[in-house]
Structures are given as C-alpha cells and as structure tokens.
PDB file of C-alpha atoms in Angstrom:
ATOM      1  CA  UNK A 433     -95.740-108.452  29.616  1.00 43.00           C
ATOM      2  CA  UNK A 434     -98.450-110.218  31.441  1.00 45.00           C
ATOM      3  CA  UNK A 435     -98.680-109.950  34.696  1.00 47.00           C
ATOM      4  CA  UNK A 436     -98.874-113.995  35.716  1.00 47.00           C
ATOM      5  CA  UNK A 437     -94.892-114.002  34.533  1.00 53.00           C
ATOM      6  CA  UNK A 438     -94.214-112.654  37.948  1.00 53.00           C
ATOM      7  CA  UNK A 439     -96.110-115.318  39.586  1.00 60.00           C
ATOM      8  CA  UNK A 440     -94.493-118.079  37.537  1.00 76.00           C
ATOM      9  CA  UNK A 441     -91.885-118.095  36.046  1.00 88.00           C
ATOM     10  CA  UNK A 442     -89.671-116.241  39.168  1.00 91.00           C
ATOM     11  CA  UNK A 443     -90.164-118.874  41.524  1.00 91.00           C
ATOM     12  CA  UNK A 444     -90.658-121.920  38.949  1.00 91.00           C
ATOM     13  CA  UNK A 445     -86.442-123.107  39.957  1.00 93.00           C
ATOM     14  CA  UNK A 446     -86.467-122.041  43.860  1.00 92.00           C
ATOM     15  CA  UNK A 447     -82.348-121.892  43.783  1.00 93.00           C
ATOM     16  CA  UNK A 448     -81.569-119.915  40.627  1.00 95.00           C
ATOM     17  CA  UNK A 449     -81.392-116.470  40.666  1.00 95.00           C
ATOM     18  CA  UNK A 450     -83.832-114.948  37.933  1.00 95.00           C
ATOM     19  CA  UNK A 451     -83.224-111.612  36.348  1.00 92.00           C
ATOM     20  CA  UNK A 452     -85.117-109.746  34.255  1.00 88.00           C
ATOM     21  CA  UNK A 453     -84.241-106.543  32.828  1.00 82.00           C
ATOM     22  CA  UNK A 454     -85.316-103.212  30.920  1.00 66.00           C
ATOM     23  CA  UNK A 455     -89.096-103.411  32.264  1.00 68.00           C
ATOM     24  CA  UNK A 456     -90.347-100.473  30.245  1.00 65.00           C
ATOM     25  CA  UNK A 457     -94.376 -99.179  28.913  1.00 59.00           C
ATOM     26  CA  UNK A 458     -95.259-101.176  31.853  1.00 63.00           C
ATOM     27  CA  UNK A 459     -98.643 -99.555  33.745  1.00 68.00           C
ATOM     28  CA  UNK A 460     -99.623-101.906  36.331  1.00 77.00           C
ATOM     29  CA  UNK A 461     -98.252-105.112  37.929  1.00 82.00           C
ATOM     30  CA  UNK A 462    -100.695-106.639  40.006  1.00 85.00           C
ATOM     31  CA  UNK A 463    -100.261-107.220  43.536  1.00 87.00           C
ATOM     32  CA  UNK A 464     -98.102-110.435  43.539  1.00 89.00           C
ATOM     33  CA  UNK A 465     -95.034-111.790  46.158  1.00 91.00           C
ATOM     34  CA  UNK A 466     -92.520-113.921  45.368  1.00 91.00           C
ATOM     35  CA  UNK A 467     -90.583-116.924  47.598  1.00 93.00           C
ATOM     36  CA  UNK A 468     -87.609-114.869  46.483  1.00 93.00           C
ATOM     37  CA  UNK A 469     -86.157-111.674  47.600  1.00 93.00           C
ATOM     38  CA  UNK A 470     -86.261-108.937  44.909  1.00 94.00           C
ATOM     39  CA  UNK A 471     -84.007-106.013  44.319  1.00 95.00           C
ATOM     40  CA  UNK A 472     -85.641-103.578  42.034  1.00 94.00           C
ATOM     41  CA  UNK A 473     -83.933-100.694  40.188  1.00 93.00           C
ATOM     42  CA  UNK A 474     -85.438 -97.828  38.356  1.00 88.00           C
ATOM     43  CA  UNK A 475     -84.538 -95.376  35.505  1.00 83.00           C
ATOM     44  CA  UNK A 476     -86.156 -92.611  33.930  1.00 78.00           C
ATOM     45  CA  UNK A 477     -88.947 -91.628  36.780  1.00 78.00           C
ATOM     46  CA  UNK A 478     -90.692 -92.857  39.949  1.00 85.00           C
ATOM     47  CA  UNK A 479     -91.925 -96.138  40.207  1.00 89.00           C
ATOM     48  CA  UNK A 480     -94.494 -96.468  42.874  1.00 90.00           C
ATOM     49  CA  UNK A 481     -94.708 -99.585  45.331  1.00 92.00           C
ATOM     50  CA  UNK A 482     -97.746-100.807  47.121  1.00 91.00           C
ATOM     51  CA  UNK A 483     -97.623-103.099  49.856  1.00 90.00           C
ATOM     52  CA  UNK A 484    -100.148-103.731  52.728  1.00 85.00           C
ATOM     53  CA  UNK A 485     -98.828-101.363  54.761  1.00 85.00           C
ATOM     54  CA  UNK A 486     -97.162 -98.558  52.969  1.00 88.00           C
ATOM     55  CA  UNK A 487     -97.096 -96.869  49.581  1.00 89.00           C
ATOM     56  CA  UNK A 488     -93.157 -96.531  48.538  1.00 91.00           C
ATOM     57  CA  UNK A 489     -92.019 -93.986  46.199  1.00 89.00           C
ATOM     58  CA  UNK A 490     -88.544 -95.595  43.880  1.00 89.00           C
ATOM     59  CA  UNK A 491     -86.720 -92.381  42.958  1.00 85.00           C
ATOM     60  CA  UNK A 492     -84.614 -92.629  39.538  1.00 81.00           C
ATOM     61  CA  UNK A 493     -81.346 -94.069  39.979  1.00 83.00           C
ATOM     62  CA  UNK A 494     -82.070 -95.665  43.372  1.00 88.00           C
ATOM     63  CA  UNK A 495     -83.093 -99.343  44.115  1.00 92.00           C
ATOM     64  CA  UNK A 496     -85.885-101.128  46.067  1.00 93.00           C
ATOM     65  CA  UNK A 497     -85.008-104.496  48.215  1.00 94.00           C
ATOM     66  CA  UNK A 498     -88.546-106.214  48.382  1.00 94.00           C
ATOM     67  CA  UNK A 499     -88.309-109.420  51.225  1.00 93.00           C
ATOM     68  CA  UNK A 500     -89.009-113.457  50.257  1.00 92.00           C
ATOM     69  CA  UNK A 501     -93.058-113.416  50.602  1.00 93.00           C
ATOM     70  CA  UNK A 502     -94.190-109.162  50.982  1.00 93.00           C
ATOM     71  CA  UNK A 503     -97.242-108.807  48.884  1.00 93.00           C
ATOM     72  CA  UNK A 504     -96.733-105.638  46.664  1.00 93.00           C
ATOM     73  CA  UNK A 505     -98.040-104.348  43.767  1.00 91.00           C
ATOM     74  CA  UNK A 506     -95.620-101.934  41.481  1.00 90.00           C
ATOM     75  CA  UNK A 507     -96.842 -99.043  39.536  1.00 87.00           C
ATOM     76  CA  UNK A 508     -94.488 -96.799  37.080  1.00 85.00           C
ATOM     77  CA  UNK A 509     -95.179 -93.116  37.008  1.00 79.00           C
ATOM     78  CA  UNK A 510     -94.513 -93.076  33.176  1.00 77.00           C
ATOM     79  CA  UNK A 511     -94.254 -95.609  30.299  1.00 78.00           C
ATOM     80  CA  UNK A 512     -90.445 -93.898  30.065  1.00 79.00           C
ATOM     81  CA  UNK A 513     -89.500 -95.316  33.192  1.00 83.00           C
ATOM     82  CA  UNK A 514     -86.765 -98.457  33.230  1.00 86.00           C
ATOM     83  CA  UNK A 515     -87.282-100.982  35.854  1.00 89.00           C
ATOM     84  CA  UNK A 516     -84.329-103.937  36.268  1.00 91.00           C
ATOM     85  CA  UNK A 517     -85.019-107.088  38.416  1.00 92.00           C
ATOM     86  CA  UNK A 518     -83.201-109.687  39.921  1.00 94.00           C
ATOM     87  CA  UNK A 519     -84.951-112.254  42.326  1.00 95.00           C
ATOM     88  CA  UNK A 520     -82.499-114.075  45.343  1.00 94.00           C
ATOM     89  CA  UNK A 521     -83.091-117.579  46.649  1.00 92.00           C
ATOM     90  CA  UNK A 522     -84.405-116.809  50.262  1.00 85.00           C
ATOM     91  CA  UNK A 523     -81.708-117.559  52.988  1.00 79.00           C
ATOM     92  CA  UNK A 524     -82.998-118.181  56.111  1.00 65.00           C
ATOM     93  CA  UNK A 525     -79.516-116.725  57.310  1.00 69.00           C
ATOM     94  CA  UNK A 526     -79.190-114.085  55.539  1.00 73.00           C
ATOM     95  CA  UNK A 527     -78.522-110.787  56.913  1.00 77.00           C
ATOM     96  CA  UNK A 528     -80.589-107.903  58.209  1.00 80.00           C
ATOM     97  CA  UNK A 529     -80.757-106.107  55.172  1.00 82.00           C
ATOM     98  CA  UNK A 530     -82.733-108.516  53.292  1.00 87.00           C
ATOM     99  CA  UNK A 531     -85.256-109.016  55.993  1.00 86.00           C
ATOM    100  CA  UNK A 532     -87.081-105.159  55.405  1.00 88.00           C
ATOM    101  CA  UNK A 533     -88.108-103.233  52.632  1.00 89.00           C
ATOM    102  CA  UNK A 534     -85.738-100.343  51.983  1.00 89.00           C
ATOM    103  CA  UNK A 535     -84.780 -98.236  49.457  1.00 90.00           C
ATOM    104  CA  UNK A 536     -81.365 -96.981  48.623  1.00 88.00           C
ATOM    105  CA  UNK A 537     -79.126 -95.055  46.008  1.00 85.00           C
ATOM    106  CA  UNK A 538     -77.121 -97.031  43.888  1.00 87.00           C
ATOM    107  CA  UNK A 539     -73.292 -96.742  44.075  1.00 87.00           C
ATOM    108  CA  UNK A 540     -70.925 -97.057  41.033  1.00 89.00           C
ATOM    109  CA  UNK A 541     -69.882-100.604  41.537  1.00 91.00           C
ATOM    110  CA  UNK A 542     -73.660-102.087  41.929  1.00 92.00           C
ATOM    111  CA  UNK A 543     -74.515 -99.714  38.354  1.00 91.00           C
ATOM    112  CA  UNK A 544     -71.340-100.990  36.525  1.00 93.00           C
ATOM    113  CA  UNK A 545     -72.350-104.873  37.297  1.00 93.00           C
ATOM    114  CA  UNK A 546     -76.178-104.037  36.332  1.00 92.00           C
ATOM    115  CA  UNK A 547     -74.335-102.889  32.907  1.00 91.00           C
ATOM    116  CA  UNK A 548     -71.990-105.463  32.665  1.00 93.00           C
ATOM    117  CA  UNK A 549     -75.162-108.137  33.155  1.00 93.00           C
ATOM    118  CA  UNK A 550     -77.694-106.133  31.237  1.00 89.00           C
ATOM    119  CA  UNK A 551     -78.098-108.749  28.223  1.00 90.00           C
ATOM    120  CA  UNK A 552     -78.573-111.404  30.705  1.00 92.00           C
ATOM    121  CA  UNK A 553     -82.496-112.939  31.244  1.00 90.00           C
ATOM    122  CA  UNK A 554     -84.166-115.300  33.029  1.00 92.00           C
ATOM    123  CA  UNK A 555     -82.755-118.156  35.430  1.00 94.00           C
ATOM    124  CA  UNK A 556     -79.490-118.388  36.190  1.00 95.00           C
ATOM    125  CA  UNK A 557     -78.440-121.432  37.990  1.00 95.00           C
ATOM    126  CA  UNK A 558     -74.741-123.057  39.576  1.00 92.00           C
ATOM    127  CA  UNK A 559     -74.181-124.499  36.014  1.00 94.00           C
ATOM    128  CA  UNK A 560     -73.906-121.730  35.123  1.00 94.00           C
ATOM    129  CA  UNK A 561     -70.619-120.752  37.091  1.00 93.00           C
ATOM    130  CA  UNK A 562     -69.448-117.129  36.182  1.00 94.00           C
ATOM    131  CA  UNK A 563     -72.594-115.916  36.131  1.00 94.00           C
ATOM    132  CA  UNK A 564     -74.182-117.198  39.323  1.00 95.00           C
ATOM    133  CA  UNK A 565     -70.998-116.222  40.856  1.00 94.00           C
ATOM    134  CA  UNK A 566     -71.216-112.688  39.710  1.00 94.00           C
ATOM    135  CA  UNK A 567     -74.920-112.636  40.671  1.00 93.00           C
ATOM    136  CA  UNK A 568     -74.018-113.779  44.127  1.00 91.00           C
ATOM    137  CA  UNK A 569     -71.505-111.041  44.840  1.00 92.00           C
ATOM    138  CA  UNK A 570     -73.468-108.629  43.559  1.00 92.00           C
ATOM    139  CA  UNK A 571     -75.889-109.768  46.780  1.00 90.00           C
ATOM    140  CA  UNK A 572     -72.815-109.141  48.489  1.00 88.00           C
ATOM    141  CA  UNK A 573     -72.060-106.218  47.644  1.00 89.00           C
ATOM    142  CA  UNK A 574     -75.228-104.729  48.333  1.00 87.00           C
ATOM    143  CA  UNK A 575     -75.281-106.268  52.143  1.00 83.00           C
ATOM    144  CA  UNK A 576     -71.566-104.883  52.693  1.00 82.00           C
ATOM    145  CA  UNK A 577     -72.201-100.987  50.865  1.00 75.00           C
ATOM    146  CA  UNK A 578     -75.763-100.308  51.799  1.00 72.00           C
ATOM    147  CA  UNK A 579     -76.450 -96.959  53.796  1.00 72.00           C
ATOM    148  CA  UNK A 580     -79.477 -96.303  55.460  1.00 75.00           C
ATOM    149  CA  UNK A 581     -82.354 -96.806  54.318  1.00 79.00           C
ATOM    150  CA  UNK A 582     -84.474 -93.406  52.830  1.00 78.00           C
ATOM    151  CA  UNK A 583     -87.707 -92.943  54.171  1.00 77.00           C
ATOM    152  CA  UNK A 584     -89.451 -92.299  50.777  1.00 83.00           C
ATOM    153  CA  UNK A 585     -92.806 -93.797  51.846  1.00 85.00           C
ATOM    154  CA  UNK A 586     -95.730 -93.025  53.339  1.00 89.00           C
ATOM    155  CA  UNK A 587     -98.088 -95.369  55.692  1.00 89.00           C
ATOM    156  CA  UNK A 588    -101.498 -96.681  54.400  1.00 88.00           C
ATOM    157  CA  UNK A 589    -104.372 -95.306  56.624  1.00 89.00           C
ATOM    158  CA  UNK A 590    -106.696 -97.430  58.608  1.00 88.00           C
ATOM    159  CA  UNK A 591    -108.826 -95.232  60.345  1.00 91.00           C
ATOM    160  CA  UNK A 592    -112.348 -93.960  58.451  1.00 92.00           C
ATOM    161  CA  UNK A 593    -111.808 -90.418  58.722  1.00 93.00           C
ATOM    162  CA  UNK A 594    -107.905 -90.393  58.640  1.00 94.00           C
ATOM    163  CA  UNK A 595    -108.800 -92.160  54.930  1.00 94.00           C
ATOM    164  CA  UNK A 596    -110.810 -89.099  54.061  1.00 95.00           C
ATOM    165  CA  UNK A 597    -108.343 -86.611  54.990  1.00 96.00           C
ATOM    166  CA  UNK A 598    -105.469 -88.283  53.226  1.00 94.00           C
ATOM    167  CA  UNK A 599    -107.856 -88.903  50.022  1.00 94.00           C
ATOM    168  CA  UNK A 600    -108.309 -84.854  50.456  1.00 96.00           C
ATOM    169  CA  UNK A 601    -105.047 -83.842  50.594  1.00 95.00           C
ATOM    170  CA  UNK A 602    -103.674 -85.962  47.697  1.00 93.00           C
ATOM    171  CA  UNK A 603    -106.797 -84.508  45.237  1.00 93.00           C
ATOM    172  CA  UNK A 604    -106.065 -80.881  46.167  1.00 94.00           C
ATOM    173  CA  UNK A 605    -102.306 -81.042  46.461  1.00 94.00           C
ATOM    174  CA  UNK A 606    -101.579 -77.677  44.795  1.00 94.00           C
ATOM    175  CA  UNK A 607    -103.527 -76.124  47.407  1.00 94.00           C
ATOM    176  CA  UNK A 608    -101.508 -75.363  51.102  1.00 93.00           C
ATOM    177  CA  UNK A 609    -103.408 -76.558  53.917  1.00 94.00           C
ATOM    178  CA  UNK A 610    -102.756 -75.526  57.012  1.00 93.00           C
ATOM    179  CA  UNK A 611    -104.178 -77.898  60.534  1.00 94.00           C
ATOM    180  CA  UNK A 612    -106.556 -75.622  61.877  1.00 94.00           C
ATOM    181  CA  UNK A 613    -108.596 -75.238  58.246  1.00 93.00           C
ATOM    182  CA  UNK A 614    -107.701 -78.592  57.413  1.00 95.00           C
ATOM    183  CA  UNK A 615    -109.390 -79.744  60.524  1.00 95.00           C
ATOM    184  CA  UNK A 616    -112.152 -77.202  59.968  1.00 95.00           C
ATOM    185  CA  UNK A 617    -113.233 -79.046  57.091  1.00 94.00           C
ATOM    186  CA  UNK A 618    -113.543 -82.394  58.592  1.00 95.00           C
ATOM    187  CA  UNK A 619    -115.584 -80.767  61.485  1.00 95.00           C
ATOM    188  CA  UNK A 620    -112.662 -82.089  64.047  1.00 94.00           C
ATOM    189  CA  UNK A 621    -110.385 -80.058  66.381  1.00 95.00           C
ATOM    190  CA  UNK A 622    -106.674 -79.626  65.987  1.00 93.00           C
ATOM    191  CA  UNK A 623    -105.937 -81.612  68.655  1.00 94.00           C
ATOM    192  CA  UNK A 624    -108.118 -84.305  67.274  1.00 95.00           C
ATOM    193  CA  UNK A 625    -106.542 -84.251  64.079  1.00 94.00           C
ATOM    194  CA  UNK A 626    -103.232 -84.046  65.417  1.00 93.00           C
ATOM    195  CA  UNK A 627    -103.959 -87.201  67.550  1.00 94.00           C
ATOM    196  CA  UNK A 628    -104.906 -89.435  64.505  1.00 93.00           C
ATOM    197  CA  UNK A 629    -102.355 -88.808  62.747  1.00 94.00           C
ATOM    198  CA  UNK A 630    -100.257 -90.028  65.731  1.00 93.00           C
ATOM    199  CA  UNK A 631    -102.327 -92.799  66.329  1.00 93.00           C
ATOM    200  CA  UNK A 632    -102.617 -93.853  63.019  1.00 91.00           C
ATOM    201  CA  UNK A 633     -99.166 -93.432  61.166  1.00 91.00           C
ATOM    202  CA  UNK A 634     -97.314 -92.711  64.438  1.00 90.00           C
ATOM    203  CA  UNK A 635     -95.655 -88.898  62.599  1.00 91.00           C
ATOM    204  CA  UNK A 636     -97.312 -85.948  62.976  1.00 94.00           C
ATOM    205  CA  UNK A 637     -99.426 -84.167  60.533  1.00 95.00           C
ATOM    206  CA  UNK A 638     -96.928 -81.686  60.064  1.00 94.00           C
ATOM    207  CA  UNK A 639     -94.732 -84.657  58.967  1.00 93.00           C
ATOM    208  CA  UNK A 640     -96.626 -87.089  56.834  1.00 94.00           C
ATOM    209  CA  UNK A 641     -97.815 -83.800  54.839  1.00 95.00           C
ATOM    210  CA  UNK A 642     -94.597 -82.548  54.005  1.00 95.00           C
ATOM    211  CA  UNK A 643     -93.321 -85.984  52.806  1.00 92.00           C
ATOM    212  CA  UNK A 644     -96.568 -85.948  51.016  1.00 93.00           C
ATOM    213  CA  UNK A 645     -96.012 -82.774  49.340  1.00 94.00           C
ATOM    214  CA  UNK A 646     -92.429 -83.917  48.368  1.00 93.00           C
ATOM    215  CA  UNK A 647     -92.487 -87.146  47.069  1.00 89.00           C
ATOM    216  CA  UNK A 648     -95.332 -85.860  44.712  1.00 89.00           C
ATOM    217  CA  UNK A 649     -92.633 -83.065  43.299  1.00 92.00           C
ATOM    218  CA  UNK A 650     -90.932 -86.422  42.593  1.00 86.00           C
ATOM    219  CA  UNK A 651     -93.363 -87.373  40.044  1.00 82.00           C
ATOM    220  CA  UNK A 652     -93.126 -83.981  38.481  1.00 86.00           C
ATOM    221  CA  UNK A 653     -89.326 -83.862  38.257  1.00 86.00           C
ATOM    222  CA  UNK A 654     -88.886 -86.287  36.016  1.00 77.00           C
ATOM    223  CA  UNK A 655     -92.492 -86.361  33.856  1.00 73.00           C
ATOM    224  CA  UNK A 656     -92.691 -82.877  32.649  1.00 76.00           C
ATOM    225  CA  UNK A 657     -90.903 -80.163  31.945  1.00 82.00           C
ATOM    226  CA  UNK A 658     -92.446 -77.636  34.656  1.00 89.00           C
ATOM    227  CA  UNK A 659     -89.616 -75.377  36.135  1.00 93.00           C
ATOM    228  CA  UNK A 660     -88.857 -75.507  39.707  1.00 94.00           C
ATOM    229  CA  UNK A 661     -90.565 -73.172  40.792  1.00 95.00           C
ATOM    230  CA  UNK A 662     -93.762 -74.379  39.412  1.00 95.00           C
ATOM    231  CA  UNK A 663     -93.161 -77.870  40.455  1.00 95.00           C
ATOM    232  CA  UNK A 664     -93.085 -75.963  44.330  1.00 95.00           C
ATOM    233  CA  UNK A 665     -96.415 -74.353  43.621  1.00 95.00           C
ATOM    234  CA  UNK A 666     -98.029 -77.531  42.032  1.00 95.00           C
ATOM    235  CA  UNK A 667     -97.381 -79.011  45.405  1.00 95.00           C
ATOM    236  CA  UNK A 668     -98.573 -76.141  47.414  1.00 95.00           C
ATOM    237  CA  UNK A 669     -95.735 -74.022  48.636  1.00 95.00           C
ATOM    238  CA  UNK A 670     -95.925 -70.736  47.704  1.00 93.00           C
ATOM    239  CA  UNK A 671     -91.692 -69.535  47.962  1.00 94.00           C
ATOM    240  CA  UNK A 672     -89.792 -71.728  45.601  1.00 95.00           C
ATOM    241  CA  UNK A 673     -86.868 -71.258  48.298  1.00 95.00           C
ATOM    242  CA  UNK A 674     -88.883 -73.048  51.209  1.00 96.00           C
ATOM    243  CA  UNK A 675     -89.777 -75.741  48.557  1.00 96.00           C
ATOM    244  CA  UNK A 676     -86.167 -76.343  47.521  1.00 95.00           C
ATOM    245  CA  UNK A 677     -84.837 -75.932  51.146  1.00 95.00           C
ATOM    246  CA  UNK A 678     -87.196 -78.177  51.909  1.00 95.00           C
ATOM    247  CA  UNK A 679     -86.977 -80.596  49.239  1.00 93.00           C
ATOM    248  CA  UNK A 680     -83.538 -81.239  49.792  1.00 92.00           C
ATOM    249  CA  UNK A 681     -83.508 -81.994  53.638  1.00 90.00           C
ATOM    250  CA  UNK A 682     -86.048 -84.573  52.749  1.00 88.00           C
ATOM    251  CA  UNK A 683     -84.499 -86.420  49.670  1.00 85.00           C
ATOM    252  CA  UNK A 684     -80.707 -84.961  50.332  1.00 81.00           C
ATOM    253  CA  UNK A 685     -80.140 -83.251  47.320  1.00 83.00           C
ATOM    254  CA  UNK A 686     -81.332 -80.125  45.743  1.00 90.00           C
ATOM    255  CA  UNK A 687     -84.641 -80.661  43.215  1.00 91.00           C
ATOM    256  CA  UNK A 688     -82.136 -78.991  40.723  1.00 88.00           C
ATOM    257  CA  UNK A 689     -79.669 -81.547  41.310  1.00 83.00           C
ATOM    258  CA  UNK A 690     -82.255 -84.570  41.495  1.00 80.00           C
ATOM    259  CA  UNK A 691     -83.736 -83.679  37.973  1.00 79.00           C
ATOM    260  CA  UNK A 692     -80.062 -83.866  36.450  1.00 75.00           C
ATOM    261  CA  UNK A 693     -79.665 -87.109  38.183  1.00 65.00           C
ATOM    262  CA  UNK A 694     -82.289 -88.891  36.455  1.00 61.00           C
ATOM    263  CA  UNK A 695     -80.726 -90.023  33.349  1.00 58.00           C
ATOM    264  CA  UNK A 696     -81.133 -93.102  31.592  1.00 53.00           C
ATOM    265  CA  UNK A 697     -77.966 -94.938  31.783  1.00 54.00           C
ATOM    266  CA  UNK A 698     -77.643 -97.597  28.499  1.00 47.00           C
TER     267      UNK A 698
END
C-alpha cells in the first residue's frame, strides 16, 4: 500500500471513524500524523514506532493509542507481522487516555470485537448505525479497561556524544558492556557518562541499557527460531537465568511465555 493512503484517505471525512485492517508485507510507513486518534494493534512480531521523541516497541498481541496530530513513523520487524487500525474523530473532551501515547495488552472483549469487525474497511459514518455504534463502544471500552501504560520505549538522544554511545550499543548488542569500559571507550568518566544519561533521557545508564537489551530479545522472540538461551546471549547476558529473570520483570511475563503468546489470531 502506498504510503500517501495514510495521509488521505484517514482524515478525508473528519467525523467517521476509518478502519483499516490486516496491514501485512508492509516495510516502512513514512513519518505521517493524522487529525484523528489511532489505535494500532499488532500480530505476529514487533512493530516499531517512531515519533520525535521516542522509539516505541508494539509487542504481539498488545495495542498502540497514537494522539490526534503526533508525527510518527511505523516500522514492522517482519513482513509476517499483522497490524489492525482504526482512526477516532478527535474530541476535544475526551479523556486522559487518548491524550498520550501508550501501549497496552489487549483484553478478551477488545480482541473478540476486532474479530467480530475484521471484514469491515474504510469510513464508517452515523449512517451507518450498528456499526458506528459498535465502533464507538469499542472507544469505550478501551477508556473504561485500560491498565497502565508499559514502558516499552526508549527516548531519542539529543546530545552529540550520548548519540554515539547509543549508536554503539545498539551495533554491538551481543556484546555486555559494562560503565566503566563503556565510558573508557568514549574517553569520558563514569560519572560523566552517568550524568548524560540523566540529563539526557532522565534514567540511568543502568536503566535505558537494560530496556535496550530487552526490547531487542523482543525482535528475536518472534522472528527466528533461536532458543532462549541464545536469544539471552544475542543480547549480551551471559546466564540465561539473569536474562529470563530479567526479561520478565521488564515485560511481566516469562520470554517462554511471551513467545507462546504471539500467535496469529484469524
């Protein structure tokens, strides 16, 4: 599909809500935004999100909630991955939710309506009664059953050098790198190190290289058929069991259990 479709034909009737499912073989949509919210749901792998300020990683079987007007740019980690849309009206009353990017698991009742509307496409107005009505408590539903949101993304850097060390770790993340010969490299201090992290992302180092570390394992999990354990050391941990322990106090759920979970539902 080209790309201009989401720069067209979404927004072309401001109060109908416009759905488009079963995105799949797509590579690259460019960075876009639309004058309607967007709730986007994935299948089959991780679907990466750009936006100006952070890089978002959409976990099988979980959903995105993109705001009215965020510029982001959406890139699937595998032509197998399913991505379903459906774009909101903006309502300048509408609830918090709707107002921040976040990313959530699904919960039975939002997947059963996704299934029940799965044949539907394009805009769907007030003429069209049932469906608009269905489509509007599904909106609903997900302002009334949404948990927190999951921190699965990672700040953008600004700073020169903190761009150099992030570049770094990504290329040579099946190596372990611990601060002080991390910061050895760049010719900095710990401390220094430390301190633009802080400054820049506002986590530690410690932090923003775990989550680093993790959310690539994501993109293994689901697009190959490495085992565990060398999923763990393609990320840089050398003990499978501090890679799973840690795995699952980051995404709350085993990697085990998160590989089983990321079926491709009809």
């Amino acid at each position: 599909m080209n790309s201009q479709y989401y720069l067209t034909e979404v927004d072309k009737d401001p109060k109908s809500i416009f759905c488009y499912y079963n995105l799949k073989g797509e590579n690259f949509i460019e960075l876009h935004s639309h004058s309607k919210g967007q709730f986007l749901y994935t299948e089959g792998g991780v679907v990466f999100i750009k936006t100006n300020t952070s890089e978002y990683y959409l976990p099988a079987r979980h959903y995105m909630w993109i705001p009215s007007h965020v510029k982001h740019a959406i890139y699937p980690s595998s032509p197998k991955v399913i991505m379903k849309n459906i774009y909101f009206p903006e309502n300048l009353n509408s609830a918090d939710f709707y107002k921040k990017e976040g990313i959530y698991p699904i919960n039975n009742l939002l997947m059963e309506l996704l299934l029940f509307t799965a044949n539907w496409k394009g805009d769907i107005t007030s003429g069209q009664k049932n469906k608009f009505i269905i489509f509007n408590a599904f909106k609903a539903i997900l302002e009334e059953s949404f948990s927190t949101s999951l921190p699965i993304e990672l700040p953008h850097p600004k700073d020169g050098r903190l761009i150099a060390i992030v570049n770094y770790l990504k290329e040579s993340i099946h190596e372990e790198h611990l601060l002080p010969k991390l910061a050895a490299k760049f010719s900095m201090t710990d401390k220094s190190v430390y301190r633009l992290f802080k400054k820049d992302f506002g986590m530690s180092y410690i932090k923003y290289y775990t989550q680093l570390r993790i959310f690539k394992s994501l993109e293994y999990l689901v697009n190959s058929d490495h085992n565990i354990s060398e999923i763990g050391s393609m990320v840089g941990y050398n003990s499978l069991p501090t890679f799973s322990n840690t795995f699952t106090k980051v995404m709350g759920k085993r990697p085990s259990e998160y590989r089983k979970s990321n079926e491709i539902y009809a």
